[in-house]
């Protein structure tokens, strides 16, 4: 199949992806506890810990070629992750695949 904008795929997190997601969530918790925090419209980065190898649904937001795309990854929490220039690849971290038919 050929990727196109708006299609849903499965994305597997790499170690670097998981570290970046968990850092944003940790930073949010630190800021939340600070005296300067107020209800000012921040998007909370809050959710279950992300780990390398975790698979999440992702929407294709830009197509570069037949197997390289940018993705908006729906995480297990209140936030998303922008995965840029990712290639299709079965069984690999940092890659996306078409979801299986069930």
CSV table of N, CA and C in Angstrom, one decimal:
chain,number,residue,atom,x,y,z
A,1,UNK,N,0.8,-1.2,0.0
A,1,UNK,CA,0.0,0.0,0.0
A,1,UNK,C,0.9,1.2,0.0
A,2,UNK,N,0.3,2.3,-0.5
A,2,UNK,CA,1.1,3.6,-0.6
A,2,UNK,C,0.6,4.5,0.5
A,3,UNK,N,1.5,5.1,1.3
A,3,UNK,CA,1.1,6.0,2.4
A,3,UNK,C,0.5,7.3,1.8
A,4,UNK,N,-0.5,7.8,2.6
A,4,UNK,CA,-1.2,9.1,2.2
A,4,UNK,C,-1.6,9.7,3.5
A,5,UNK,N,-1.7,11.1,3.4
A,5,UNK,CA,-2.1,11.9,4.6
A,5,UNK,C,-3.4,11.4,5.2
A,6,UNK,N,-3.4,11.2,6.5
A,6,UNK,CA,-4.6,10.8,7.3
A,6,UNK,C,-4.7,9.4,7.5
A,7,UNK,N,-3.9,8.5,6.9
A,7,UNK,CA,-3.9,7.1,7.1
A,7,UNK,C,-3.4,6.8,8.5
A,8,UNK,N,-3.9,5.7,9.1
A,8,UNK,CA,-3.5,5.3,10.4
A,8,UNK,C,-2.5,4.1,10.3
A,9,UNK,N,-1.4,4.2,10.9
A,9,UNK,CA,-0.4,3.1,10.9
A,9,UNK,C,0.0,2.8,12.4
A,10,UNK,N,0.8,1.8,12.6
A,10,UNK,CA,1.4,1.4,13.9
A,10,UNK,C,2.8,1.9,13.9
A,11,UNK,N,3.2,2.6,15.0
A,11,UNK,CA,4.6,3.1,15.1
A,11,UNK,C,5.2,2.4,16.3
A,12,UNK,N,6.4,1.9,16.2
A,12,UNK,CA,7.2,1.3,17.3
A,12,UNK,C,8.2,2.3,17.8
A,13,UNK,N,8.2,2.7,19.1
A,13,UNK,CA,9.1,3.6,19.7
A,13,UNK,C,10.5,3.1,19.8
A,14,UNK,N,11.5,4.0,19.5
A,14,UNK,CA,12.9,3.6,19.7
A,14,UNK,C,13.2,4.1,21.2
A,15,UNK,N,14.4,3.8,21.6
A,15,UNK,CA,14.9,4.2,22.9
A,15,UNK,C,14.9,5.7,23.0
A,16,UNK,N,15.4,6.4,21.9
A,16,UNK,CA,15.4,7.9,21.8
A,16,UNK,C,14.0,8.5,21.9
A,17,UNK,N,13.1,7.9,21.2
A,17,UNK,CA,11.7,8.3,21.3
A,17,UNK,C,11.2,8.3,22.7
A,18,UNK,N,11.3,7.1,23.4
A,18,UNK,CA,10.8,6.9,24.7
A,18,UNK,C,11.5,7.9,25.7
A,19,UNK,N,12.8,8.2,25.5
A,19,UNK,CA,13.5,9.1,26.4
A,19,UNK,C,12.9,10.5,26.2
A,20,UNK,N,12.7,10.9,25.0
A,20,UNK,CA,12.2,12.3,24.7
A,20,UNK,C,10.8,12.4,25.3
A,21,UNK,N,9.9,11.4,25.1
A,21,UNK,CA,8.5,11.5,25.7
A,21,UNK,C,8.6,11.6,27.2
A,22,UNK,N,9.4,10.7,27.8
A,22,UNK,CA,9.4,10.7,29.3
A,22,UNK,C,10.0,11.9,29.8
A,23,UNK,N,11.0,12.5,29.1
A,23,UNK,CA,11.6,13.8,29.6
A,23,UNK,C,10.5,14.9,29.6
A,24,UNK,N,9.7,15.0,28.5
A,24,UNK,CA,8.7,16.0,28.5
A,24,UNK,C,7.7,15.8,29.6
A,25,UNK,N,7.3,14.6,29.9
A,25,UNK,CA,6.4,14.3,31.0
A,25,UNK,C,7.0,14.7,32.3
A,26,UNK,N,8.3,14.3,32.5
A,26,UNK,CA,9.0,14.7,33.8
A,26,UNK,C,9.1,16.2,33.9
A,27,UNK,N,9.4,16.9,32.9
A,27,UNK,CA,9.5,18.3,32.9
A,27,UNK,C,8.2,19.0,33.3
A,28,UNK,N,7.1,18.4,32.7
A,28,UNK,CA,5.8,19.0,33.1
A,28,UNK,C,5.5,18.8,34.6
A,29,UNK,N,5.8,17.6,35.1
A,29,UNK,CA,5.5,17.4,36.5
A,29,UNK,C,6.4,18.3,37.4
A,30,UNK,N,7.6,18.6,37.0
A,30,UNK,CA,8.4,19.5,37.8
A,30,UNK,C,7.8,20.9,37.7
A,31,UNK,N,7.4,21.4,36.6
A,31,UNK,CA,6.8,22.7,36.4
A,31,UNK,C,5.5,22.8,37.2
A,32,UNK,N,4.7,21.7,37.2
A,32,UNK,CA,3.4,21.7,37.8
A,32,UNK,C,3.6,22.0,39.3
A,33,UNK,N,4.7,21.5,39.9
A,33,UNK,CA,4.9,21.7,41.3
A,33,UNK,C,5.5,23.1,41.7
A,34,UNK,N,5.9,23.8,40.7
A,34,UNK,CA,6.5,25.1,40.9
A,34,UNK,C,5.5,26.2,41.3
A,35,UNK,N,6.0,27.2,41.9
A,35,UNK,CA,5.1,28.3,42.3
A,35,UNK,C,4.6,29.1,41.1
A,36,UNK,N,5.3,29.1,40.0
A,36,UNK,CA,4.8,29.8,38.8
A,36,UNK,C,3.7,29.2,38.0
A,37,UNK,N,3.4,28.0,38.4
A,37,UNK,CA,2.3,27.3,37.6
A,37,UNK,C,1.0,27.9,37.8
A,38,UNK,N,0.3,28.0,36.8
A,38,UNK,CA,-1.1,28.5,36.8
A,38,UNK,C,-1.9,27.8,35.7
A,39,UNK,N,-3.2,27.9,35.7
A,39,UNK,CA,-4.0,27.4,34.7
A,39,UNK,C,-4.0,28.3,33.5
A,40,UNK,N,-2.9,28.2,32.7
A,40,UNK,CA,-2.7,29.1,31.6
A,40,UNK,C,-2.8,28.5,30.2
A,41,UNK,N,-3.4,27.3,30.1
A,41,UNK,CA,-3.6,26.7,28.8
A,41,UNK,C,-2.5,25.8,28.3
A,42,UNK,N,-1.5,25.4,29.1
A,42,UNK,CA,-0.5,24.5,28.7
A,42,UNK,C,-1.1,23.1,28.4
A,43,UNK,N,-0.6,22.4,27.4
A,43,UNK,CA,-1.0,21.0,27.2
A,43,UNK,C,-0.1,20.2,28.1
A,44,UNK,N,-0.8,19.4,28.9
A,44,UNK,CA,-0.1,18.6,29.9
A,44,UNK,C,0.5,17.4,29.2
A,45,UNK,N,1.7,17.1,29.5
A,45,UNK,CA,2.4,15.9,29.0
A,45,UNK,C,2.3,14.9,30.1
A,46,UNK,N,1.3,14.1,30.1
A,46,UNK,CA,1.0,13.3,31.2
A,46,UNK,C,0.5,11.9,30.7
A,47,UNK,N,1.0,10.8,31.2
A,47,UNK,CA,0.6,9.5,30.8
A,47,UNK,C,1.5,8.4,31.4
A,48,UNK,N,1.2,7.2,30.9
A,48,UNK,CA,2.0,6.1,31.3
A,48,UNK,C,3.4,6.1,30.7
A,49,UNK,N,4.4,5.5,31.4
A,49,UNK,CA,5.8,5.6,30.9
A,49,UNK,C,5.9,5.0,29.6
A,50,UNK,N,6.6,5.7,28.7
A,50,UNK,CA,6.9,5.2,27.3
A,50,UNK,C,8.2,4.3,27.4
A,51,UNK,N,8.2,3.2,26.6
A,51,UNK,CA,9.3,2.3,26.6
A,51,UNK,C,9.7,2.0,25.1
A,52,UNK,N,10.9,1.8,24.9
A,52,UNK,CA,11.4,1.3,23.5
A,52,UNK,C,10.6,0.0,23.2
A,53,UNK,N,10.1,-0.1,22.0
A,53,UNK,CA,9.4,-1.3,21.6
A,53,UNK,C,7.9,-1.2,21.8
A,54,UNK,N,7.4,-0.1,22.5
A,54,UNK,CA,6.0,0.1,22.6
A,54,UNK,C,5.4,0.5,21.3
A,55,UNK,N,4.2,0.0,20.9
A,55,UNK,CA,3.6,0.3,19.7
A,55,UNK,C,2.4,1.1,19.9
A,56,UNK,N,2.2,2.2,19.1
A,56,UNK,CA,1.1,3.1,19.2
A,56,UNK,C,0.5,3.4,17.9
A,57,UNK,N,-0.8,3.8,17.8
A,57,UNK,CA,-1.3,4.2,16.6
A,57,UNK,C,-0.8,5.6,16.2
A,58,UNK,N,-0.6,5.8,14.9
A,58,UNK,CA,-0.1,7.1,14.5
A,58,UNK,C,-0.7,7.5,13.2
A,59,UNK,N,-1.0,8.8,13.0
A,59,UNK,CA,-1.6,9.3,11.8
A,59,UNK,C,-0.5,9.9,10.9
A,60,UNK,N,-0.5,9.5,9.6
A,60,UNK,CA,0.4,10.1,8.7
A,60,UNK,C,0.0,11.6,8.4
A,61,UNK,N,1.0,12.5,8.7
A,61,UNK,CA,0.7,13.9,8.5
A,61,UNK,C,1.5,14.5,7.3
A,62,UNK,N,2.5,13.8,6.9
A,62,UNK,CA,3.2,14.3,5.7
A,62,UNK,C,3.9,13.0,5.0
A,63,UNK,N,3.9,13.0,3.7
A,63,UNK,CA,4.5,11.9,3.0
A,63,UNK,C,5.7,12.5,2.2
A,64,UNK,N,6.9,11.8,2.5
A,64,UNK,CA,8.1,12.2,1.8
A,64,UNK,C,8.3,11.4,0.5
A,65,UNK,N,8.1,10.1,0.6
A,65,UNK,CA,8.2,9.2,-0.5
A,65,UNK,C,7.4,7.9,-0.2
A,66,UNK,N,7.6,6.9,-0.9
A,66,UNK,CA,6.7,5.7,-0.8
A,66,UNK,C,6.8,5.0,0.6
A,67,UNK,N,7.9,5.3,1.3
A,67,UNK,CA,8.0,4.6,2.7
A,67,UNK,C,8.5,5.5,3.8
A,68,UNK,N,8.7,6.8,3.5
A,68,UNK,CA,9.1,7.8,4.5
A,68,UNK,C,8.0,8.8,4.7
A,69,UNK,N,7.7,9.0,6.0
A,69,UNK,CA,6.6,9.9,6.4
A,69,UNK,C,6.9,10.6,7.7
A,70,UNK,N,6.1,11.6,8.0
A,70,UNK,CA,6.0,12.2,9.3
A,70,UNK,C,4.7,11.7,10.0
A,71,UNK,N,4.8,11.4,11.3
A,71,UNK,CA,3.7,10.9,12.0
A,71,UNK,C,3.3,11.7,13.3
A,72,UNK,N,2.0,11.7,13.5
A,72,UNK,CA,1.5,12.2,14.8
A,72,UNK,C,1.1,10.9,15.6
A,73,UNK,N,1.9,10.6,16.6
A,73,UNK,CA,1.8,9.3,17.4
A,73,UNK,C,0.9,9.6,18.6
A,74,UNK,N,-0.2,8.8,18.7
A,74,UNK,CA,-1.2,9.0,19.8
A,74,UNK,C,-0.6,8.1,21.0
A,75,UNK,N,-0.1,8.8,22.0
A,75,UNK,CA,0.5,8.1,23.1
A,75,UNK,C,-0.6,7.7,24.1
A,76,UNK,N,-0.2,6.9,25.1
A,76,UNK,CA,-1.0,6.4,26.2
A,76,UNK,C,-1.0,7.5,27.3
A,77,UNK,N,-1.7,8.6,27.0
A,77,UNK,CA,-1.7,9.7,27.9
A,77,UNK,C,-2.4,10.9,27.3
A,78,UNK,N,-2.1,12.1,27.7
A,78,UNK,CA,-2.8,13.3,27.2
A,78,UNK,C,-2.0,13.9,26.1
A,79,UNK,N,-0.9,13.4,25.7
A,79,UNK,CA,-0.1,14.1,24.7
A,79,UNK,C,0.2,13.2,23.4
A,80,UNK,N,0.8,13.8,22.4
A,80,UNK,CA,1.2,13.1,21.2
A,80,UNK,C,2.7,13.2,21.0
A,81,UNK,N,3.2,12.5,20.1
A,81,UNK,CA,4.6,12.6,19.8
A,81,UNK,C,4.7,12.8,18.2
A,82,UNK,N,5.5,13.7,17.8
A,82,UNK,CA,5.8,14.0,16.4
A,82,UNK,C,7.0,13.2,16.0
A,83,UNK,N,6.8,12.2,15.2
A,83,UNK,CA,7.9,11.3,14.7
A,83,UNK,C,8.2,11.7,13.3
A,84,UNK,N,9.3,12.3,13.0
A,84,UNK,CA,9.6,12.8,11.7
A,84,UNK,C,10.5,11.9,10.9
A,85,UNK,N,10.3,11.9,9.6
A,85,UNK,CA,11.1,11.2,8.6
A,85,UNK,C,11.3,9.7,9.0
A,86,UNK,N,10.2,9.0,9.3
A,86,UNK,CA,10.3,7.6,9.7
A,86,UNK,C,10.0,6.7,8.5
A,87,UNK,N,10.7,5.6,8.4
A,87,UNK,CA,10.5,4.7,7.3
A,87,UNK,C,9.6,3.5,7.7
A,88,UNK,N,9.0,2.9,6.7
A,88,UNK,CA,8.3,1.6,6.9
A,88,UNK,C,9.2,0.5,7.2
A,89,UNK,N,8.9,-0.4,8.1
A,89,UNK,CA,9.8,-1.5,8.4
A,89,UNK,C,9.2,-2.5,9.4
A,90,UNK,N,9.1,-3.7,9.1
A,90,UNK,CA,8.5,-4.7,10.0
A,90,UNK,C,9.5,-5.1,11.0
A,91,UNK,N,9.0,-5.1,12.3
A,91,UNK,CA,9.8,-5.6,13.4
A,91,UNK,C,11.0,-4.7,13.9
A,92,UNK,N,11.0,-3.5,13.4
A,92,UNK,CA,12.1,-2.6,13.8
A,92,UNK,C,11.6,-1.4,14.7
A,93,UNK,N,12.4,-1.0,15.6
A,93,UNK,CA,12.1,0.2,16.4
A,93,UNK,C,12.3,1.4,15.5
A,94,UNK,N,11.5,2.5,15.8
A,94,UNK,CA,11.7,3.7,15.0
A,94,UNK,C,11.2,3.6,13.6
A,95,UNK,N,10.3,2.7,13.4
A,95,UNK,CA,9.7,2.5,12.1
A,95,UNK,C,8.2,2.3,12.2
A,96,UNK,N,7.4,2.4,11.1
A,96,UNK,CA,6.0,2.2,11.1
A,96,UNK,C,5.6,1.0,10.2
A,97,UNK,N,4.5,0.4,10.5
A,97,UNK,CA,3.9,-0.6,9.7
A,97,UNK,C,2.4,-0.4,9.5
A,98,UNK,N,1.9,-1.0,8.4
A,98,UNK,CA,0.4,-1.0,8.3
A,98,UNK,C,-0.2,-1.9,9.3
A,99,UNK,N,-1.3,-1.5,9.9
A,99,UNK,CA,-2.0,-2.4,10.9
A,99,UNK,C,-2.5,-3.7,10.3
A,100,UNK,N,-2.4,-4.8,11.0
A,100,UNK,CA,-3.0,-6.0,10.5
A,100,UNK,C,-4.5,-6.0,10.4
A,101,UNK,N,-5.0,-6.7,9.4
A,101,UNK,CA,-6.5,-6.8,9.3
A,101,UNK,C,-6.9,-7.8,10.3
A,102,UNK,N,-8.0,-7.5,11.0
A,102,UNK,CA,-8.5,-8.4,12.0
A,102,UNK,C,-10.0,-8.7,11.8
